[in-house]
mmCIF file of C-alpha atoms and ligand atoms in Angstrom:
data_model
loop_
_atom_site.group_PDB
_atom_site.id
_atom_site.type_symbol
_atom_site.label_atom_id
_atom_site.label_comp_id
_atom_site.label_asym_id
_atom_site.label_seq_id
_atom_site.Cartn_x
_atom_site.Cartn_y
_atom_site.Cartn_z
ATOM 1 C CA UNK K 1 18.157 6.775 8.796
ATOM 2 C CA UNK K 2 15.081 5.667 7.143
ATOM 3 C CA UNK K 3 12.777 3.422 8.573
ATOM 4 C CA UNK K 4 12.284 -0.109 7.851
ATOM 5 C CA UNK K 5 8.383 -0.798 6.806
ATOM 6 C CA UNK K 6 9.338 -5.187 6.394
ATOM 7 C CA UNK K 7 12.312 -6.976 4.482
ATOM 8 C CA UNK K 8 10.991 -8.061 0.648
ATOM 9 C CA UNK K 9 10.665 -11.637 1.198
ATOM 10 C CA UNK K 10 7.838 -10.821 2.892
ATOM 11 C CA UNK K 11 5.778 -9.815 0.223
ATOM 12 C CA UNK K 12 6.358 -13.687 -1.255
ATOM 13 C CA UNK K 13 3.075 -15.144 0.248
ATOM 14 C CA UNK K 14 0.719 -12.672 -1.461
ATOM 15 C CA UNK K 15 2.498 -9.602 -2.797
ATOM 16 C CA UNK K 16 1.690 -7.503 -0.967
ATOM 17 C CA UNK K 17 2.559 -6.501 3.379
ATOM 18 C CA UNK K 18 0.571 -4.629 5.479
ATOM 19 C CA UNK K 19 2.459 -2.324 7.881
ATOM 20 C CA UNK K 20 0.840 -0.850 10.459
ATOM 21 C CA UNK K 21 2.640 2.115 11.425
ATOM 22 C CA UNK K 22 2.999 4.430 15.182
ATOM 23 C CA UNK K 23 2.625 7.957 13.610
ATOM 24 C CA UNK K 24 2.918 10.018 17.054
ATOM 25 C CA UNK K 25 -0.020 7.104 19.170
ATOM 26 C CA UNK K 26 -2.144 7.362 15.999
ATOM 27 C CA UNK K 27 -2.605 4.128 13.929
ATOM 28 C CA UNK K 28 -1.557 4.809 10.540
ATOM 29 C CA UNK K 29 -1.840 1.851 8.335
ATOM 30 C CA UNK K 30 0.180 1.392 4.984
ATOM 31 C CA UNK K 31 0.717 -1.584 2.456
ATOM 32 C CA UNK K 32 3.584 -2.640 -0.153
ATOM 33 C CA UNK K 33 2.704 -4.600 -3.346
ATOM 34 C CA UNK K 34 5.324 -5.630 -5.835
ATOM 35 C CA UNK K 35 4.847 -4.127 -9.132
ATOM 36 C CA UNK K 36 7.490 -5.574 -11.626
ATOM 37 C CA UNK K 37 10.869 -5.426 -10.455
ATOM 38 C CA UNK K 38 9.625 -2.817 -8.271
ATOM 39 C CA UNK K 39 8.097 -2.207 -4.779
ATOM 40 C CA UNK K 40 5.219 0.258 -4.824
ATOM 41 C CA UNK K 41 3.470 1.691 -1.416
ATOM 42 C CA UNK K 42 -0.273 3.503 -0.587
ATOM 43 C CA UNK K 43 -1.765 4.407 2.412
ATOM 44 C CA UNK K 44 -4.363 1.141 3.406
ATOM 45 C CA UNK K 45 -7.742 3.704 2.818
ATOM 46 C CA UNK K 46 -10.419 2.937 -0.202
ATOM 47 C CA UNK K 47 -10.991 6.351 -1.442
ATOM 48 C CA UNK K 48 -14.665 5.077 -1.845
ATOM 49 C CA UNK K 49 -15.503 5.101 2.323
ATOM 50 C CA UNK K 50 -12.091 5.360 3.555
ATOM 51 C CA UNK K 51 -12.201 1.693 4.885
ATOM 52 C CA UNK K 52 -8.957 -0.870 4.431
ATOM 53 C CA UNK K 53 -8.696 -2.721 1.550
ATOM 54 C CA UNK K 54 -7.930 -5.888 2.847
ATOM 55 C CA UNK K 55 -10.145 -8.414 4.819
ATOM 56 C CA UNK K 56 -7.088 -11.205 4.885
ATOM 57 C CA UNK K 57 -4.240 -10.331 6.037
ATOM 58 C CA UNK K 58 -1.535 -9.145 3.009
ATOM 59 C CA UNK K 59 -4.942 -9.786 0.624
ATOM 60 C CA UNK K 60 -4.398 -6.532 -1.646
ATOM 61 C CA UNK K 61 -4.628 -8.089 -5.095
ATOM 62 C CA UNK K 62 -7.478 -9.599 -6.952
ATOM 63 C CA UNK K 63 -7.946 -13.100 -7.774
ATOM 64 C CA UNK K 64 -5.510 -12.947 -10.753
ATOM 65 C CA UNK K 65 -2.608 -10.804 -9.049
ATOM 66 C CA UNK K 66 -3.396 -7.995 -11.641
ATOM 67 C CA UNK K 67 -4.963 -5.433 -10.049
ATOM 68 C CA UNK K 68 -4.753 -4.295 -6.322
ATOM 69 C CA UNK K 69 -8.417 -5.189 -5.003
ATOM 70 C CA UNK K 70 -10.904 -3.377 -2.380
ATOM 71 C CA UNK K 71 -11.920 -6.291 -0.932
ATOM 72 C CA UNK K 72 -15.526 -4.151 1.096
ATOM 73 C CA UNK K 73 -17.108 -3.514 -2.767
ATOM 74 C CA UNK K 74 -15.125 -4.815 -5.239
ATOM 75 C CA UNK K 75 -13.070 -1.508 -6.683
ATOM 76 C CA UNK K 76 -9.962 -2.753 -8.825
ATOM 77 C CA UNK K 77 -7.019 -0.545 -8.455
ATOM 78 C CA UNK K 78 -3.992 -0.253 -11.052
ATOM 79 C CA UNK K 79 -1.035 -1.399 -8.894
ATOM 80 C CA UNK K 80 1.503 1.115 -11.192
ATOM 81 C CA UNK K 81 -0.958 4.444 -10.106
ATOM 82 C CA UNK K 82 -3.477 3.337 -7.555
ATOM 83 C CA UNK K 83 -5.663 4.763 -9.986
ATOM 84 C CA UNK K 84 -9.571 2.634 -9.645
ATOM 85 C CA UNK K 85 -10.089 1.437 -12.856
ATOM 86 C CA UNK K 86 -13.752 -0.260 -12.053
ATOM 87 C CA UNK K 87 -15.741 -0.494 -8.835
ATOM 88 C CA UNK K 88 -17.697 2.405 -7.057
ATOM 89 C CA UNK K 89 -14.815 5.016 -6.907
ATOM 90 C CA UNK K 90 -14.059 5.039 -10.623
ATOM 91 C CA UNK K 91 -11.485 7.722 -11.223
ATOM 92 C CA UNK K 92 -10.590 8.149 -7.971
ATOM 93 C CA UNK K 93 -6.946 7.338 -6.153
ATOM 94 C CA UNK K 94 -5.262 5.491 -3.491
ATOM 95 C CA UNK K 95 -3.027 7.734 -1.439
ATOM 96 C CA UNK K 96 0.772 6.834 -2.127
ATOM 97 C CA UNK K 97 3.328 6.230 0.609
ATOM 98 C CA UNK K 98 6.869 6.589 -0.463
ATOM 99 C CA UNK K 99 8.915 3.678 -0.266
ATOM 100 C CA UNK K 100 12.220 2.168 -1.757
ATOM 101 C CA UNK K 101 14.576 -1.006 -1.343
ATOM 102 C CA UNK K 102 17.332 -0.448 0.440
ATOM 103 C CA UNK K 103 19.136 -4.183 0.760
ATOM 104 C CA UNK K 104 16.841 -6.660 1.159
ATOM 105 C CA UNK K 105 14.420 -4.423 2.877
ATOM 106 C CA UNK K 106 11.624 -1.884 2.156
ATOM 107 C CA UNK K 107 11.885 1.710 3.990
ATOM 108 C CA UNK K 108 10.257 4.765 4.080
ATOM 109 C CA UNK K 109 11.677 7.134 1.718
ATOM 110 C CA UNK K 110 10.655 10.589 3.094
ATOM 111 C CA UNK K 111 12.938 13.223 2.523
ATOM 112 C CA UNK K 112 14.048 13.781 6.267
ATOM 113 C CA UNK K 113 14.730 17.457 6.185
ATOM 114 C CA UNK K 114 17.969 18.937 8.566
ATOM 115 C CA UNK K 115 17.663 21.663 10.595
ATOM 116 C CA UNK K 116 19.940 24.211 9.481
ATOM 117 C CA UNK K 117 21.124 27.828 9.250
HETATM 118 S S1 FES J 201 -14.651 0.762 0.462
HETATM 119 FE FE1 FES J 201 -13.429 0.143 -1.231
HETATM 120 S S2 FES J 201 -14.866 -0.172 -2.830
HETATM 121 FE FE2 FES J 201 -16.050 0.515 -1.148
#
């Protein structure tokens, strides 16, 4: 069964959720931002200096909802590849974390592999 990250009306304040997640006792932090119809999902880690994004809680887009936004020195990420389009790590990409509606909720959607023969 795949595990819920927070249900999609959450997202409706900002558009975006921050889940921090229990991987094993070590803090693993992750975020969700809408993109279209769709819910897209990267590890929370500039690949600048590997800090958060966010200073406000849920704050992952820029001022005009475009672009997902580093909020320590500005870098402007496209929300489709997580791909920095401007800002100090030019070129470089946000980690992705799998995710997919299921319902009215966003879950993990790691392939769970079974043990077998
Ligand atoms: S830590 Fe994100 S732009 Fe510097």
């Amino acid at each position: 069964m795949a595990r819920v990250l927070c249900q999609l009306a959450d997202l409706d304040a900002t558009g975006a959720k921050e889940i921090v997640l229990d991987n094993n006792g070590a803090r693993f932090p992750v975020f969700v931002v809408k993109a279209g119809d769709g819910i897209i999902g990267y590890v929370n880690s500039c690949p600048h200096v590997r800090l958060p994004l966010n200073w406000k809680e849920d704050g992952f887009l820029d001022i005009s909802g475009t672009f997902i936004f580093c909020a320590n020195h500005g870098a402007h990420f496209d929300v489709r590849t997580g791909l920095c389009l401007r800002g100090p790590c030019k070129g470089q990409s946000l980690v992705p974390y799998p995710v997919r509606i299921e319902g009215e909720a966003i879950v993990e959607a790691a392939v769970v592999e079974e043990a077998g023969p």
